[in-house]
Amino acid sequence: MIRNVNKLLSKSKKQPEQKNVPKPQGALYENFDQNVEAFRSIYSKCSDVVFRSFVLFGKKRAMIIYIEGLSDIKGIDEYVLSPLMQETVFDIEALNEFPENKVPVSNVKRVNMLADCIESISSGNPILLYEGENDGFSLGLAKWEKRGIEEPSAEAGIRGPREGFNESLQISTSQLRRIIKTPALKMQSMKIGNYTGTRVILVYIDGLAEKTLINELTNRLNRIKIDGILESNYIEEMIEDNPYSPFPQILSTERPDTACANLLEGRAVILVEGTPFCLIAPISFFSMLQSHEDYYQRFMVSTFIRLLRYVFLGISLLLPSLYVAILSFHQEMVPGTLLLSISASREAVPFPAVVEALLMEITFEALREAGVRLPKQVGAAVSIVGALVIGQAAVQAGLVSAPMVIVVAITGIASFMIPRYFAGIAIRLLRFPMMLLSATLGLLGIMMGIIAIVIHLCSLRSFGEPYLAPVAPLKRKELKDLLWRSPWWMMDTRPHFTGEFDLYRQTAGQKPNPQNGDEKV
């Protein structure tokens, strides 16, 4: 954005009558009229930009510049124009102290660069200029329509907080501050985008997050040179370690409690203006299979559900491939009665098993995407009715067999067990090459595909951290929150990459023991 302002500035400041000492590039003029003309030139053909001129205390010409819809017009009238247009007698020194000490606005900042003035106006903060003053004044009167705090639609739960981030950075940062009240919670702000100037905030807890991680994140964010940032995925693709992997190396969430839980484990959070989804780094593969609700219910229930996720993860990836491989190459593995039943159902199907599986999987994925894109009132009905009608019609027409419809339905249900949507997409993508391998090499092809996936996962890094940690490399102390969820009184240490700074998150030995001093009610 500064680059574009300088281009406009070079046109507006080339005036033949200006023969004084050259000003620094982008600095405001000493002449009030020249400053006004420069702003009018930059904001030409911008009907939403308001230039309100008035006389300051009946003595000096002044002008306030703001954008309709981004600034608090009522505040401008009440706190700026109304008191400043009164013809009150002020001495020259008092007038020169204005407006830091005279305007009833909490946030007033002096600016002397035109690019800073443009940035302030674009953020909703009006700029005040008056005759005899070289600098402008940014008034903290930004106000625009914001979406209220709502329950996250993509990460709903039975128990836990019901609020999520929204598109306003101010609200998102306040939600984190309300949960984590320590001044050790640091927030580094920067702007990315030549035209959008999108605010990006790097959040971490000083003393828990590793300094090399924060430095690396800061360097990668500063290297981004792009016209605009409209969503956090722009940044995710720019800073991740392996952009060609189907597996996400950065976790995205719209829940403040999830962000705070990761901050307390030494990770960093990236908030982006204009989107409710924040980014969390570093992560591991197992982070994708952990839900916020695992920690809001009893550990036995959480352990059972988490183990169920791992089982259905394997079903989602391998079930269609196993069905195709067994029918094509390994019929002897199927019991005789079941094999006769499957053969009878496939007798009228003209396609081999792999074509049948691909046809049904692609149709199922199309129905799922249609249900997501359609309005909520009809999306669920279309996806469910479409699956029932198309599946039944395809079986009756002899295009697919009934067992294949069952396999695809179970696979679809299994994919919904993955709590992270973007991790589920990676499994859905890998399902298709696995089916092709099973159709060509049978169970051997499936084993080759699994080995290739494991090798790929072992090679991945998330900001230097192994993607399969704490399994590879093995860290036994951290297995208590991996396949199972241990009770809270057992999870007294933090992950390894913050252990050297602050190893313990709670006092050890907090297991409830009524016989050791706790009174029974």
Coordinates of C-alpha atoms in Angstrom, one line a residue:
M1 CA 0.0 0.0 0.0
I2 CA 2.9 2.4 0.8
R3 CA 4.3 1.7 -2.7
N4 CA 1.0 2.7 -4.4
V5 CA 0.8 5.9 -2.2
N6 CA 4.3 6.9 -3.3
K7 CA 3.3 6.6 -6.9
L8 CA 0.3 8.9 -6.4
L9 CA 2.4 11.2 -4.3
S10 CA 5.0 11.6 -7.1
K11 CA 2.2 13.0 -9.3
S12 CA 0.6 15.3 -6.7
K13 CA 3.8 16.9 -5.4
K14 CA 5.3 17.8 -8.8
Q15 CA 4.3 21.5 -8.7
P16 CA 6.3 24.1 -10.5
E17 CA 5.8 26.8 -7.9
Q18 CA 7.3 24.6 -5.1
K19 CA 11.0 25.8 -4.9
N20 CA 11.7 25.2 -1.2
V21 CA 14.1 22.7 0.2
P22 CA 13.0 19.2 -0.9
K23 CA 10.8 17.3 1.6
P24 CA 11.5 13.6 2.4
Q25 CA 9.5 11.4 0.0
G26 CA 6.0 10.9 1.3
A27 CA 6.2 13.6 4.0
L28 CA 3.4 16.1 4.4
Y29 CA 3.9 19.7 3.1
E30 CA 4.2 22.7 5.4
N31 CA 1.5 24.4 3.4
F32 CA -2.1 23.5 4.4
D33 CA -3.5 23.9 0.9
Q34 CA -0.9 21.7 -0.6
N35 CA -1.7 18.9 1.9
V36 CA -5.4 19.2 1.1
E37 CA -4.7 19.1 -2.7
A38 CA -2.4 16.0 -2.2
F39 CA -5.2 14.1 -0.4
R40 CA -7.8 15.2 -3.0
S41 CA -5.6 14.0 -5.8
I42 CA -5.0 10.6 -4.1
Y43 CA -8.7 10.2 -3.3
S44 CA -10.0 11.4 -6.7
K45 CA -13.1 9.5 -7.9
C46 CA -13.7 8.1 -4.4
S47 CA -17.2 9.2 -3.5
D48 CA -17.1 7.6 -0.1
V49 CA -14.2 9.7 1.1
V50 CA -15.5 12.8 3.0
F51 CA -13.5 16.1 3.1
R52 CA -15.1 18.2 5.9
S53 CA -13.6 21.7 6.1
F54 CA -14.2 24.0 9.1
V55 CA -12.6 26.9 11.0
L56 CA -10.7 25.9 14.0
F57 CA -11.8 28.1 17.0
G58 CA -12.7 30.8 14.5
K59 CA -9.0 31.4 13.8
K60 CA -7.5 28.8 11.5
R61 CA -8.7 26.7 8.5
A62 CA -8.9 23.0 9.2
M63 CA -10.1 19.8 7.5
I64 CA -11.0 16.4 8.7
I65 CA -10.8 13.5 6.2
Y66 CA -12.6 10.1 6.7
I67 CA -14.3 7.3 4.9
E68 CA -18.0 6.8 5.3
G69 CA -18.9 3.5 6.9
L70 CA -15.5 3.0 8.5
S71 CA -15.5 6.0 10.9
D72 CA -17.8 6.9 13.8
I73 CA -19.6 9.9 12.3
K74 CA -21.5 10.6 15.6
G75 CA -18.2 10.7 17.4
I76 CA -16.7 13.0 14.8
D77 CA -19.6 15.4 15.3
E78 CA -19.7 15.2 19.1
Y79 CA -16.0 15.0 20.0
V80 CA -14.2 16.8 17.1
L81 CA -16.3 19.2 15.2
S82 CA -18.6 20.4 18.0
P83 CA -15.9 21.5 20.4
L84 CA -13.4 22.7 17.8
M85 CA -15.8 24.9 15.9
Q86 CA -16.5 27.1 19.0
E87 CA -15.0 30.5 18.7
T88 CA -13.1 30.3 22.0
V89 CA -10.1 32.5 22.7
F90 CA -6.9 30.4 22.9
D91 CA -3.4 31.6 23.0
I92 CA -0.9 30.4 20.4
E93 CA 0.9 27.9 22.6
A94 CA -2.4 26.2 23.6
L95 CA -3.3 26.0 19.9
N96 CA 0.0 24.4 19.1
E97 CA -0.6 21.7 21.7
F98 CA -3.8 20.7 20.0
P99 CA -5.1 18.1 19.6
E100 CA -3.2 15.8 22.0
N101 CA -4.3 17.8 25.0
K102 CA -7.5 19.4 23.7
V103 CA -9.6 16.8 21.8
P104 CA -11.7 14.4 24.0
V105 CA -10.6 11.3 22.0
S106 CA -8.7 8.6 23.8
N107 CA -6.4 7.6 20.9
V108 CA -4.8 10.6 19.1
K109 CA -1.6 10.0 17.2
R110 CA 0.6 12.6 15.4
V111 CA 1.6 11.5 11.9
N112 CA 3.9 13.3 9.4
M113 CA 4.1 10.9 6.5
L114 CA 1.4 10.8 3.8
A115 CA 1.5 7.0 3.7
D116 CA 0.7 6.8 7.4
C117 CA -2.2 9.2 6.9
I118 CA -3.6 7.0 4.1
E119 CA -3.2 3.9 6.3
S120 CA -5.0 5.6 9.1
I121 CA -7.9 6.8 6.9
S122 CA -8.2 3.3 5.4
S123 CA -8.4 1.8 8.9
G124 CA -11.3 4.1 9.8
N125 CA -9.4 6.6 11.8
P126 CA -10.0 10.2 10.5
I127 CA -7.1 12.5 9.8
L128 CA -7.3 16.1 11.0
L129 CA -5.3 18.9 9.3
Y130 CA -5.2 22.5 10.2
E131 CA -3.4 25.6 9.0
G132 CA 0.0 26.3 10.5
E133 CA 0.6 22.7 11.5
N134 CA 3.1 20.5 9.6
D135 CA 1.7 17.2 10.9
G136 CA -1.6 15.5 10.7
F137 CA -3.5 13.9 13.6
S138 CA -5.0 10.4 13.5
L139 CA -8.1 10.2 15.6
G140 CA -9.1 6.9 17.0
L141 CA -12.7 6.9 15.9
A142 CA -12.9 3.8 13.7
K143 CA -16.3 2.1 13.7
W144 CA -17.8 -0.3 11.2
E145 CA -20.4 -3.1 11.2
K146 CA -19.1 -6.3 12.8
R147 CA -20.6 -9.8 13.0
G148 CA -21.5 -10.8 16.5
I149 CA -19.8 -13.6 18.5
E150 CA -21.4 -16.9 17.5
E151 CA -20.9 -20.5 18.0
P152 CA -18.3 -22.0 15.5
S153 CA -20.3 -23.8 12.9
A154 CA -17.4 -26.0 11.7
E155 CA -16.3 -27.1 15.2
A156 CA -19.5 -27.6 17.1
G157 CA -19.5 -29.6 20.4
I158 CA -21.7 -30.8 23.2
R159 CA -19.7 -29.4 26.1
G160 CA -17.4 -26.4 26.2
P161 CA -17.5 -22.7 25.3
R162 CA -20.0 -21.6 22.7
E163 CA -18.1 -18.6 21.2
G164 CA -15.9 -18.4 18.3
F165 CA -13.6 -15.9 16.6
N166 CA -15.1 -13.4 14.1
E167 CA -13.7 -11.2 11.3
S168 CA -12.7 -8.4 13.7
L169 CA -9.1 -8.6 15.0
Q170 CA -10.0 -6.4 18.0
I171 CA -12.6 -8.8 19.2
S172 CA -10.4 -11.9 18.5
T173 CA -7.5 -10.5 20.5
S174 CA -9.8 -9.5 23.4
Q175 CA -11.2 -13.1 23.5
L176 CA -7.6 -14.4 23.9
R177 CA -6.9 -11.8 26.6
R178 CA -10.0 -12.6 28.5
I179 CA -8.9 -16.3 28.8
I180 CA -5.2 -15.8 29.3
K181 CA -4.8 -12.9 31.6
T182 CA -1.1 -12.8 32.0
P183 CA 1.1 -10.0 30.5
A184 CA 3.3 -12.7 29.2
L185 CA 0.8 -13.1 26.3
K186 CA 2.5 -11.2 23.5
M187 CA 1.0 -10.0 20.3
Q188 CA 3.2 -8.8 17.4
S189 CA 1.3 -6.9 14.7
M190 CA 2.3 -6.5 11.1
K191 CA 0.6 -5.5 7.8
I192 CA 0.7 -7.7 4.7
G193 CA -0.6 -6.9 1.3
N194 CA 0.3 -3.9 -1.0
Y195 CA -3.4 -3.0 -1.6
T196 CA -5.3 -4.6 1.3
G197 CA -2.8 -3.8 4.1
T198 CA -4.2 -6.7 6.1
R199 CA -3.3 -6.8 9.7
V200 CA -1.7 -10.0 10.9
I201 CA -1.0 -10.6 14.6
L202 CA 1.5 -13.2 15.9
V203 CA 0.4 -14.4 19.3
Y204 CA 2.5 -16.4 21.8
I205 CA 3.3 -16.7 25.5
D206 CA 6.7 -15.4 26.4
G207 CA 8.6 -18.1 28.4
L208 CA 6.6 -21.0 26.8
A209 CA 7.1 -20.5 23.1
E210 CA 10.6 -21.2 21.8
K211 CA 12.3 -18.1 20.6
T212 CA 13.7 -19.7 17.4
L213 CA 10.1 -20.6 16.5
I214 CA 8.9 -17.0 17.0
N215 CA 11.8 -15.7 15.0
E216 CA 11.2 -18.2 12.2
L217 CA 7.5 -17.3 12.0
T218 CA 8.3 -13.6 12.0
N219 CA 10.8 -14.0 9.2
R220 CA 8.4 -16.1 7.0
L221 CA 5.6 -13.6 7.5
N222 CA 7.9 -10.6 6.7
R223 CA 9.0 -12.4 3.4
I224 CA 5.4 -12.4 2.1
K225 CA 5.0 -9.8 -0.7
I226 CA 1.6 -10.0 -2.2
D227 CA -1.2 -7.7 -3.4
G228 CA -3.7 -8.7 -0.8
I229 CA -4.6 -11.2 1.9
L230 CA -8.3 -12.1 2.0
E231 CA -8.2 -15.3 4.2
S232 CA -5.7 -17.1 6.5
N233 CA -5.1 -19.8 3.9
Y234 CA -3.1 -17.2 1.8
I235 CA -0.6 -17.1 4.7
E236 CA -0.8 -20.8 5.4
E237 CA 0.4 -21.7 1.8
M238 CA 3.1 -19.0 2.0
I239 CA 4.8 -20.2 5.2
E240 CA 4.3 -24.0 5.4
D241 CA 7.3 -26.3 5.1
N242 CA 6.1 -28.6 2.4
P243 CA 3.5 -27.0 0.1
Y244 CA 3.1 -30.1 -2.1
S245 CA 1.9 -32.3 0.7
P246 CA -1.8 -33.1 1.0
F247 CA -1.4 -33.1 4.8
P248 CA -1.8 -29.6 6.4
Q249 CA 1.3 -28.6 8.5
I250 CA -0.6 -25.8 10.2
L251 CA -3.7 -26.2 12.2
S252 CA -6.7 -23.8 11.6
T253 CA -9.4 -23.2 14.1
E254 CA -12.1 -20.7 14.9
R255 CA -12.4 -21.5 18.6
P256 CA -10.6 -19.2 21.1
D257 CA -10.4 -22.1 23.7
T258 CA -8.5 -24.3 21.2
A259 CA -6.1 -21.4 20.4
C260 CA -5.5 -20.8 24.1
A261 CA -4.9 -24.5 24.8
N262 CA -2.2 -24.5 22.1
L263 CA -0.7 -21.3 23.4
L264 CA -0.4 -22.9 26.8
E265 CA 1.6 -25.7 25.2
G266 CA 4.1 -23.3 23.7
R267 CA 2.7 -23.0 20.2
A268 CA 2.1 -19.8 18.3
V269 CA -1.2 -18.5 16.9
I270 CA -1.6 -16.3 13.8
L271 CA -4.7 -14.1 13.7
V272 CA -5.6 -12.6 10.3
E273 CA -8.0 -9.6 9.8
G274 CA -11.1 -10.5 7.9
T275 CA -11.4 -14.2 8.8
P276 CA -12.6 -16.1 11.9
F277 CA -10.0 -18.8 11.3
C278 CA -6.6 -18.5 13.0
L279 CA -3.5 -20.6 12.3
I280 CA -1.6 -22.7 14.9
A281 CA 2.0 -23.9 14.6
P282 CA 3.8 -26.2 15.0
I283 CA 1.6 -29.2 14.9
S284 CA 1.8 -33.0 14.4
F285 CA -0.3 -35.5 12.5
F286 CA -1.9 -36.6 15.8
S287 CA -3.1 -33.0 16.4
M288 CA -5.6 -33.5 13.5
L289 CA -7.3 -36.4 15.4
Q290 CA -7.7 -34.5 18.7
S291 CA -10.9 -32.6 19.3
H292 CA -11.4 -29.7 21.8
E293 CA -14.2 -31.9 23.4
D294 CA -11.6 -34.6 24.4
Y295 CA -10.6 -32.3 27.2
Y296 CA -14.1 -31.3 28.3
Q297 CA -15.4 -34.7 29.3
R298 CA -14.2 -37.6 31.4
F299 CA -11.0 -39.2 30.2
M300 CA -12.5 -42.7 29.7
V301 CA -15.1 -41.4 27.3
S302 CA -12.5 -39.3 25.5
T303 CA -10.1 -42.3 25.2
F304 CA -12.8 -44.5 23.7
I305 CA -13.9 -41.8 21.2
R306 CA -10.3 -41.1 20.2
L307 CA -9.5 -44.8 19.6
L308 CA -12.7 -44.9 17.6
R309 CA -11.3 -42.1 15.4
Y310 CA -8.1 -43.9 14.7
V311 CA -10.1 -47.0 13.6
F312 CA -12.4 -45.1 11.4
L313 CA -9.4 -43.2 9.9
G314 CA -8.1 -46.5 8.6
I315 CA -11.6 -47.5 7.4
S316 CA -12.0 -44.2 5.5
L317 CA -8.6 -44.6 3.8
L318 CA -8.6 -48.4 3.1
L319 CA -12.1 -49.9 3.0
P320 CA -12.9 -49.3 -0.7
S321 CA -9.3 -50.4 -1.6
L322 CA -9.6 -53.6 0.4
Y323 CA -13.0 -54.4 -1.2
V324 CA -11.6 -53.9 -4.7
A325 CA -8.4 -55.9 -4.0
I326 CA -10.2 -58.8 -2.5
L327 CA -12.8 -59.1 -5.2
S328 CA -10.2 -58.7 -8.0
F329 CA -7.3 -60.8 -6.7
H330 CA -8.0 -62.5 -3.3
Q331 CA -11.5 -64.1 -3.5
E332 CA -10.2 -67.0 -1.4
M333 CA -10.2 -64.6 1.6
V334 CA -14.0 -64.2 1.5
P335 CA -16.2 -66.9 3.2
G336 CA -18.0 -69.0 0.6
T337 CA -21.6 -67.9 1.5
L338 CA -20.6 -64.2 1.5
L339 CA -18.8 -64.7 -1.8
L340 CA -21.8 -66.3 -3.4
S341 CA -24.0 -63.4 -2.2
I342 CA -21.6 -60.8 -3.6
S343 CA -21.3 -62.6 -6.9
A344 CA -25.1 -62.7 -7.2
S345 CA -25.4 -59.0 -6.6
R346 CA -22.6 -58.2 -9.1
E347 CA -24.0 -60.6 -11.8
A348 CA -25.7 -57.8 -13.7
V349 CA -23.0 -55.1 -13.2
P350 CA -21.0 -54.5 -16.4
F351 CA -18.1 -52.8 -14.8
P352 CA -15.1 -54.2 -12.9
A353 CA -15.0 -53.5 -9.1
V354 CA -12.5 -50.6 -9.4
V355 CA -14.7 -48.7 -11.9
E356 CA -17.7 -49.4 -9.7
A357 CA -15.9 -48.0 -6.7
L358 CA -14.6 -44.9 -8.5
L359 CA -18.0 -44.2 -9.8
M360 CA -19.7 -44.4 -6.4
E361 CA -16.9 -42.5 -4.6
I362 CA -16.9 -39.6 -7.1
T363 CA -20.7 -39.4 -6.9
F364 CA -20.6 -39.4 -3.1
E365 CA -18.0 -36.6 -3.0
A366 CA -20.1 -34.6 -5.5
L367 CA -23.2 -35.0 -3.3
R368 CA -21.2 -34.0 -0.2
E369 CA -19.9 -30.9 -1.8
A370 CA -23.3 -30.0 -3.1
G371 CA -24.7 -30.3 0.4
V372 CA -22.0 -27.9 1.7
R373 CA -22.4 -25.3 -1.0
L374 CA -26.2 -25.2 -1.0
P375 CA -28.2 -23.1 1.5
K376 CA -28.5 -24.8 4.9
Q377 CA -32.3 -25.2 4.6
V378 CA -31.9 -27.5 1.5
G379 CA -28.3 -28.7 1.7
A380 CA -28.8 -31.5 4.1
A381 CA -32.0 -32.7 2.4
V382 CA -30.4 -32.7 -1.0
S383 CA -27.3 -34.7 0.1
I384 CA -29.3 -37.3 2.0
V385 CA -32.2 -37.7 -0.5
G386 CA -29.7 -37.6 -3.4
A387 CA -27.6 -40.4 -1.9
L388 CA -30.6 -42.6 -1.2
V389 CA -32.3 -42.0 -4.6
I390 CA -29.1 -42.3 -6.7
G391 CA -27.8 -45.3 -4.7
Q392 CA -31.1 -47.2 -5.0
A393 CA -31.5 -46.3 -8.7
A394 CA -28.0 -47.3 -9.5
V395 CA -28.5 -50.7 -7.9
Q396 CA -31.8 -51.3 -9.6
A397 CA -30.3 -50.2 -13.0
G398 CA -27.4 -52.7 -12.6
L399 CA -24.7 -50.0 -12.6
V400 CA -23.4 -50.9 -9.2
S401 CA -23.9 -53.7 -6.7
A402 CA -25.5 -53.4 -3.3
P403 CA -22.3 -54.3 -1.4
M404 CA -20.5 -51.5 -3.1
V405 CA -23.2 -49.0 -1.9
I406 CA -22.7 -50.3 1.6
V407 CA -18.9 -49.9 1.4
V408 CA -19.1 -46.4 0.1
A409 CA -21.7 -45.4 2.7
I410 CA -19.5 -46.8 5.6
T411 CA -16.5 -45.0 4.1
G412 CA -18.3 -41.7 4.0
I413 CA -19.5 -42.1 7.6
A414 CA -15.9 -42.9 8.7
S415 CA -14.6 -39.8 7.0
F416 CA -16.9 -37.7 9.2
M417 CA -15.2 -39.0 12.3
I418 CA -12.1 -37.0 11.6
P419 CA -12.6 -33.8 13.7
R420 CA -10.4 -31.5 11.5
Y421 CA -12.1 -30.9 8.1
F422 CA -8.8 -30.2 6.3
A423 CA -7.2 -33.4 7.5
G424 CA -10.3 -35.3 6.3
I425 CA -9.8 -33.8 2.9
A426 CA -6.3 -35.2 2.7
I427 CA -7.6 -38.7 3.5
R428 CA -10.3 -38.3 0.9
L429 CA -7.7 -37.4 -1.7
L430 CA -5.5 -40.3 -0.9
R431 CA -8.4 -42.8 -1.1
F432 CA -8.4 -42.6 -4.9
P433 CA -4.7 -43.5 -5.6
M434 CA -5.1 -46.3 -3.0
M435 CA -8.0 -47.7 -5.0
L436 CA -6.0 -47.6 -8.2
L437 CA -3.1 -49.4 -6.5
S438 CA -5.4 -52.1 -5.1
A439 CA -6.9 -52.6 -8.6
T440 CA -3.5 -53.2 -10.2
L441 CA -1.5 -55.0 -7.5
G442 CA -4.1 -56.2 -5.0
L443 CA -3.1 -56.3 -1.3
L444 CA 0.5 -55.7 -2.3
G445 CA -0.4 -52.4 -3.9
I446 CA -2.2 -51.4 -0.7
M447 CA 0.9 -52.2 1.4
M448 CA 3.0 -50.2 -1.0
G449 CA 0.7 -47.3 -0.7
I450 CA 0.7 -47.4 3.1
I451 CA 4.5 -47.5 3.1
A452 CA 4.7 -44.5 0.8
I453 CA 2.3 -42.5 3.0
V454 CA 4.3 -43.4 6.2
I455 CA 7.6 -42.4 4.5
H456 CA 6.0 -39.2 3.4
L457 CA 4.7 -38.4 6.9
C458 CA 8.1 -39.2 8.4
S459 CA 9.7 -36.7 6.1
L460 CA 7.3 -33.8 6.9
R461 CA 8.2 -31.0 9.3
S462 CA 6.0 -28.4 10.9
F463 CA 8.4 -25.5 11.5
G464 CA 11.2 -27.9 12.3
E465 CA 9.1 -30.3 14.4
P466 CA 8.7 -33.9 13.2
Y467 CA 5.2 -34.4 11.9
L468 CA 4.9 -37.8 13.6
A469 CA 6.2 -36.7 17.0
P470 CA 6.0 -38.1 19.6
V471 CA 6.0 -41.5 17.9
A472 CA 8.9 -40.8 15.5
P473 CA 11.1 -39.8 17.3
L474 CA 9.6 -41.7 20.3
K475 CA 9.0 -39.7 23.4
R476 CA 7.3 -41.9 26.0
K477 CA 6.3 -39.1 28.3
E478 CA 4.1 -37.5 25.7
L479 CA 2.2 -40.8 24.8
K480 CA -0.3 -40.1 27.6
D481 CA -2.1 -37.7 25.3
L482 CA -1.8 -39.6 22.0
L483 CA -3.9 -42.7 21.4
W484 CA -5.6 -42.2 24.7
R485 CA -6.3 -39.2 26.9
S486 CA -4.9 -39.5 30.4
P487 CA -6.6 -37.8 33.3
W488 CA -5.7 -34.2 33.9
W489 CA -3.9 -35.0 37.1
M490 CA -1.4 -37.1 35.1
M491 CA -0.7 -34.6 32.3
D492 CA 1.7 -32.4 34.4
T493 CA 4.3 -31.8 31.7
R494 CA 4.2 -29.8 28.4
P495 CA 5.3 -30.9 25.0
H496 CA 9.0 -31.4 24.4
F497 CA 9.6 -28.3 22.4
T498 CA 8.8 -26.1 25.4
G499 CA 10.0 -28.4 28.1
E500 CA 13.4 -26.7 28.6
F501 CA 11.6 -23.3 29.3
D502 CA 8.8 -24.4 31.6
L503 CA 8.5 -28.2 31.8
Y504 CA 5.6 -28.5 34.3
R505 CA 2.2 -27.0 33.7
Q506 CA 0.8 -28.1 37.0
T507 CA 1.9 -29.3 40.4
A508 CA 2.7 -33.0 40.4
G509 CA 0.8 -35.5 42.7
Q510 CA -2.8 -34.1 42.3
K511 CA -4.5 -37.4 42.0
P512 CA -7.7 -37.4 44.1
N513 CA -7.2 -39.6 47.2
P514 CA -10.0 -39.3 49.8
Q515 CA -8.2 -41.7 52.2
N516 CA -5.2 -39.4 52.4
G517 CA -6.7 -36.3 54.0
D518 CA -9.6 -35.4 51.7
E519 CA -12.8 -35.4 53.7
K520 CA -15.7 -37.5 52.5
V521 CA -19.0 -35.7 52.1

